Coordinates of C-alpha atoms in Angstrom, one line a residue:
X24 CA 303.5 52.3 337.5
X25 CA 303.6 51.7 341.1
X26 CA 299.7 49.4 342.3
X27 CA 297.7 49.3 345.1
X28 CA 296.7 51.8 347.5
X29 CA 299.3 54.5 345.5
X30 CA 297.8 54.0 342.4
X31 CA 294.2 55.1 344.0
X32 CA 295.6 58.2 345.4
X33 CA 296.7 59.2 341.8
X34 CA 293.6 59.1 340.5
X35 CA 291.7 60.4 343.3
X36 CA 293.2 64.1 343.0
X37 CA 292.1 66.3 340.8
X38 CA 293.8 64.8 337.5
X39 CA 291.1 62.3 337.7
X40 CA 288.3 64.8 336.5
X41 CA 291.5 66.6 334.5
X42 CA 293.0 64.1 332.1
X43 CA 289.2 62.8 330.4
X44 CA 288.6 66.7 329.8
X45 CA 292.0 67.1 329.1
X46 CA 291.4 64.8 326.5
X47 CA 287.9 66.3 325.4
X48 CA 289.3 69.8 324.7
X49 CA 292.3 68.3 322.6
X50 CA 289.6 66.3 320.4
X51 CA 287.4 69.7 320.2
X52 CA 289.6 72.0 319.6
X53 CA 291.9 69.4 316.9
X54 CA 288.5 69.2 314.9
X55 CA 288.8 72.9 314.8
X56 CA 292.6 73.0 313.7
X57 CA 291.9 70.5 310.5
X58 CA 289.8 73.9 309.0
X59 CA 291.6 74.6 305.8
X60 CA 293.2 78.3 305.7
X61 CA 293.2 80.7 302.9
X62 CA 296.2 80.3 300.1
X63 CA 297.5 83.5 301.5
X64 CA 297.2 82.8 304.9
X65 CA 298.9 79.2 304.3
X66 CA 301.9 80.6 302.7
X67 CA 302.1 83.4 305.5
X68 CA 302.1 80.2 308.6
X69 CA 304.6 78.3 306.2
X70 CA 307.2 81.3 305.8
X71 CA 306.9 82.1 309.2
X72 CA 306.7 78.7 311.3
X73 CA 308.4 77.6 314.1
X74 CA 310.5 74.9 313.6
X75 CA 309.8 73.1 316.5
X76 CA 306.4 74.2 316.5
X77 CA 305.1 72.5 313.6
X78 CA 301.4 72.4 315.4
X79 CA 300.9 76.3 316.0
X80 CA 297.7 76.4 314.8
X81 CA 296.3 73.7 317.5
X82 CA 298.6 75.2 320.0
X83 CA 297.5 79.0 319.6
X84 CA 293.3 77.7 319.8
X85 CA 294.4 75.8 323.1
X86 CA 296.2 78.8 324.0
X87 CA 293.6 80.9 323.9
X88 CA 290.9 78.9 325.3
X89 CA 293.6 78.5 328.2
X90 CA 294.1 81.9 328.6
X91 CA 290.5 82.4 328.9
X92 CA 290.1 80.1 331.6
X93 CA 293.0 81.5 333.6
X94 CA 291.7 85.4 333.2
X95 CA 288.6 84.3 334.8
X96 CA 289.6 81.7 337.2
X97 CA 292.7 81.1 338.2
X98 CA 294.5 84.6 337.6
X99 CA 291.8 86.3 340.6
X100 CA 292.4 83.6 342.9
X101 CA 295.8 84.1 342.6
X102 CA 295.8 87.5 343.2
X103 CA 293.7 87.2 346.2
X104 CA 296.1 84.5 347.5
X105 CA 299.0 86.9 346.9
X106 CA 296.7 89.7 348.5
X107 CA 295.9 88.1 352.1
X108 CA 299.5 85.9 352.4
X109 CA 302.1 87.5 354.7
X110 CA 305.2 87.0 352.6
X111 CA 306.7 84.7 354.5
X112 CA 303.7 82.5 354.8
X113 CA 304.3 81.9 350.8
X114 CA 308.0 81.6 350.9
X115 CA 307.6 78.5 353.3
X116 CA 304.4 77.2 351.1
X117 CA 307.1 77.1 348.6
X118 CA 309.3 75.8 350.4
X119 CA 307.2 72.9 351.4
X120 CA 306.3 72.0 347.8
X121 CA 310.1 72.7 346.2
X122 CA 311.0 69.9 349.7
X123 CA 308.8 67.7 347.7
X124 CA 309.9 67.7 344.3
X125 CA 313.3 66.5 345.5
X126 CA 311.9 63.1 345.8
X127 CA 311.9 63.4 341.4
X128 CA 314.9 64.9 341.6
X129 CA 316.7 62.5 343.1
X130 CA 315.2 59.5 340.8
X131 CA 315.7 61.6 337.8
X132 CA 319.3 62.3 338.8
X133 CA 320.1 58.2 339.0
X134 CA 318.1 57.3 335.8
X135 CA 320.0 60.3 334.1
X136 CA 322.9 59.2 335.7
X137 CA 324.0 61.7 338.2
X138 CA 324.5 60.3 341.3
X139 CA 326.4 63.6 342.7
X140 CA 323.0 65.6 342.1
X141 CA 320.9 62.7 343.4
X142 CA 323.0 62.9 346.9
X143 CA 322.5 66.5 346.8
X144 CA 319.1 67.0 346.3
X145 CA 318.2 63.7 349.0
X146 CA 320.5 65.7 351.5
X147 CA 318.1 68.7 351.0
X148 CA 315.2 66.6 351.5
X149 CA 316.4 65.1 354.5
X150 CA 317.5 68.2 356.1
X151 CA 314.6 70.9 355.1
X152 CA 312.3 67.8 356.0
X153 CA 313.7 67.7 359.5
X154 CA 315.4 70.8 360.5
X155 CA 313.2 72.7 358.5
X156 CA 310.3 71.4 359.7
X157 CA 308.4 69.7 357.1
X158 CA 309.6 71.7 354.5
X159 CA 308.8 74.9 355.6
X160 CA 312.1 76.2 356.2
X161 CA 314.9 76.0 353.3
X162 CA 318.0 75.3 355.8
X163 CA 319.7 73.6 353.1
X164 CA 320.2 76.2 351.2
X165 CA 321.1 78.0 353.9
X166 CA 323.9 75.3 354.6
X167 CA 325.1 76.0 350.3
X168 CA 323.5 72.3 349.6
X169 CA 322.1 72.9 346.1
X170 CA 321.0 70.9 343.1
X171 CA 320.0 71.3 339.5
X172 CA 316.2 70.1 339.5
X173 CA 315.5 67.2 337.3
X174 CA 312.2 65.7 335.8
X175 CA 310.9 62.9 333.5
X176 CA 311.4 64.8 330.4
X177 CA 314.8 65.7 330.7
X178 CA 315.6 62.6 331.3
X179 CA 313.9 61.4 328.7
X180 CA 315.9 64.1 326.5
X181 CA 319.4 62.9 328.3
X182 CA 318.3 59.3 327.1
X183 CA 318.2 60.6 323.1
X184 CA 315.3 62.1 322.5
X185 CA 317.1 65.3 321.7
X186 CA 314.3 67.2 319.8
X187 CA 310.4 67.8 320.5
X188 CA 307.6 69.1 318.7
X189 CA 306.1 72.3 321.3
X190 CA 302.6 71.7 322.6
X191 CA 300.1 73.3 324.2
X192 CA 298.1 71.0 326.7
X193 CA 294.6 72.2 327.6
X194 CA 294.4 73.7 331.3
X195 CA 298.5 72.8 331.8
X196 CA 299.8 75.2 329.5
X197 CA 303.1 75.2 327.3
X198 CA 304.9 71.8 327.3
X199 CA 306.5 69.7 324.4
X200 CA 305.6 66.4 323.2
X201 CA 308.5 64.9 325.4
X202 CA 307.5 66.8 328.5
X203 CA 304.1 65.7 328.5
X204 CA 305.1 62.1 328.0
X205 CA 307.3 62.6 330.9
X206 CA 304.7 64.2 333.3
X207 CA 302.6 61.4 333.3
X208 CA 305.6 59.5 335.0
X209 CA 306.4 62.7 337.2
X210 CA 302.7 62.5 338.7
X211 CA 303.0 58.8 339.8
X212 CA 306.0 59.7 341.2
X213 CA 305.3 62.7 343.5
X214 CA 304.6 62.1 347.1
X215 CA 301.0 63.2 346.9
X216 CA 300.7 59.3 345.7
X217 CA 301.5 58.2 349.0
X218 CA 298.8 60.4 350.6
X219 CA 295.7 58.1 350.9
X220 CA 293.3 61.1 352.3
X221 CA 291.5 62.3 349.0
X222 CA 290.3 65.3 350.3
X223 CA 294.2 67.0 352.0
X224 CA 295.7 65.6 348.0
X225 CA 293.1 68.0 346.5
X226 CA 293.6 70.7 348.8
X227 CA 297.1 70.4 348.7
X228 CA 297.3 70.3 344.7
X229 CA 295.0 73.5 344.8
X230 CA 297.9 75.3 347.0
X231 CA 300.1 74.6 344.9
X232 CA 298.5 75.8 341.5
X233 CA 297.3 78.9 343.1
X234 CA 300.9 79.7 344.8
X235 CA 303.0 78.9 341.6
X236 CA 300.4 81.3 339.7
X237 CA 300.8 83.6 341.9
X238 CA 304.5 83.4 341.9
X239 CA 304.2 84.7 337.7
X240 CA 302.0 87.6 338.7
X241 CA 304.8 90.1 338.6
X242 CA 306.3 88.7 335.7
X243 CA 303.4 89.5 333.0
X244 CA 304.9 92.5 332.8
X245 CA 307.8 91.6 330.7
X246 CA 306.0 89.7 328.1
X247 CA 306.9 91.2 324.9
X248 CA 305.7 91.4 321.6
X249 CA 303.1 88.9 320.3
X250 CA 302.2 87.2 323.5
X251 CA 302.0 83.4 322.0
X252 CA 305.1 83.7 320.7
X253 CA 307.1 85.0 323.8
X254 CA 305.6 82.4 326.3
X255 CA 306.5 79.8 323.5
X256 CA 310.1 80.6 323.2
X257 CA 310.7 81.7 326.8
X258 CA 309.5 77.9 327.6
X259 CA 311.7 75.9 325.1
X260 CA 314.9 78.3 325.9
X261 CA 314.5 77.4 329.8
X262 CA 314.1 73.9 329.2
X263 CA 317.0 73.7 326.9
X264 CA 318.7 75.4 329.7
X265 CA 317.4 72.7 332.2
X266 CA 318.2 70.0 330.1
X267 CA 321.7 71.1 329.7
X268 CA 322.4 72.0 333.0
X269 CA 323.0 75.4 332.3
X270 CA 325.6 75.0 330.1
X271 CA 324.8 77.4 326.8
X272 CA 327.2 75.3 324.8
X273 CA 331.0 76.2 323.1
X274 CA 331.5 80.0 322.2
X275 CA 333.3 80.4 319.0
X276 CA 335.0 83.3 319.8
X277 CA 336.3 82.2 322.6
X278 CA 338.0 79.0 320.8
X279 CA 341.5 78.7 319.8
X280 CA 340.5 77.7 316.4
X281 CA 338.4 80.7 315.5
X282 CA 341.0 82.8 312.9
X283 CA 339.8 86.0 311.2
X284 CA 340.9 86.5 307.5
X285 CA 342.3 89.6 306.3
X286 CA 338.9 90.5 304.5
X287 CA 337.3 90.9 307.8
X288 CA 339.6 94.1 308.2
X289 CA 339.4 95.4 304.8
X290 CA 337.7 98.9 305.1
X291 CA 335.2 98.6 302.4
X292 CA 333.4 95.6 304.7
X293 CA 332.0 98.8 306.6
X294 CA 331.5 101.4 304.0
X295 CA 327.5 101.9 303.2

């Protein structure tokens, strides 16, 4: 981890007073988790678990204590932000922070080995930096230069560690064990490290919480079903997705190889 000067800007943002409470909540609410169920209710978690989720019941406490927080808290500032903000006041606040995550981009990219998505996403820098004025505008998109975003954790997961247990981290929401590992790294990274100013890092952090909650307003509306569940499998599926670069794998109907047998045909296969 990078010394000096950049080191203190880390911990002068918020995460200082985030990370020790951070780690509070987890020893709190993992004292709660070790409570032994009912026989019933034990076999009923078993038959039903997650397989990547081997920790639900520690996740779904930190769940709800985070959804608390974010009913009461963050959710009306959001709104209120989304309220007062001419639209394209918050397209360029986004712009300005998507400009600066493709500083971990383009590290990610090398250490993943994609030098072809590194060039791309330090082009965009350079050109929304300049030409679009700090950030504000997106003329590389406008100009078709595009990259696949990249982080800590997927390349973590490009460098072999394939699979990870899902967690739920107190105040930061869904994430897996690899993810988390990774942000840490992502966070040292980010140019807010290079801001010495305590005061602009931790009202530029703020902007960015309250514009990316914002930005999932609308999109409450299509959780479905039990709502742990959907935000836990909407998360993993994207960052497989991520991780993968899109690519949803071989279709086996669409191989060569894939033969049907005469049995598949036989009427009685679709008699009731």
């Amino acid at each position: 981890m990078p010394v000096g000067k950049r080191n203190d800007a880390i911990w002068s943002t918020p995460w200082r007073c985030i990370v020790p409470l951070m780690l509070s909540l987890v020893m709190v609410l993992g004292g709660c988790a070790t409570t032994q169920p009912s026989s019933s209710g034990a076999e009923e978690e078993t038959s039903n678990a997650h397989p990547e989720d081997p920790w639900e019941g520690f996740n779904r406490r930190v769940f709800a204590f985070n959804d608390v927080v974010d009913r009461y808290t963050l959710k009306p500032v959001a709104q209120a932000y989304a309220a007062v903000t001419p639209d394209p006041v918050q397209t360029g606040v986004g712009n300005f922070f998507s400009n600066l995550g493709e500083v971990l981009t383009a590290v990610n990219s090398l250490l993943q080995g994609k030098p072809g998505n590194a060039g791309l996403s330090t082009s965009r820098f350079i050109i929304n930096s300049t030409v679009g004025i700090g950030g504000l505008l997106d003329y590389a998109t406008l100009m078709e230069i595009t990259a696949d975003k990249e982080d800590f954790g997927q390349t973590l997961a490009v460098w072999g560690w394939d699979e990870s247990r899902y967690l739920v981290v107190p105040l930061l929401g869904p994430r897996t064990l690899r993810d988390t590992t990774g942000l840490a790294v992502d966070i040292s990274a980010y140019p807010f490290s290079y801001i010495g100013e305590r005061e602009l890092i931790e009202a530029l952090a703020v902007l960015d919480l309250v514009h990316i909650r914002a930005g999932l307003l609308d999109q409450e509306s299509m959780i479905q079903g039990e709502r742990y569940r959907f935000v836990r499998d909407t998360y993993l599926q994207r960052r497989e997705f991520l991780i993968n670069d899109g690519e949803l794998g071989d279709d086996p109907f669409a191989s060569d190889d894939f033969e049907f047998d005469d049995a598949d045909f036989d009427d009685d296969a679709f008699a009731d």
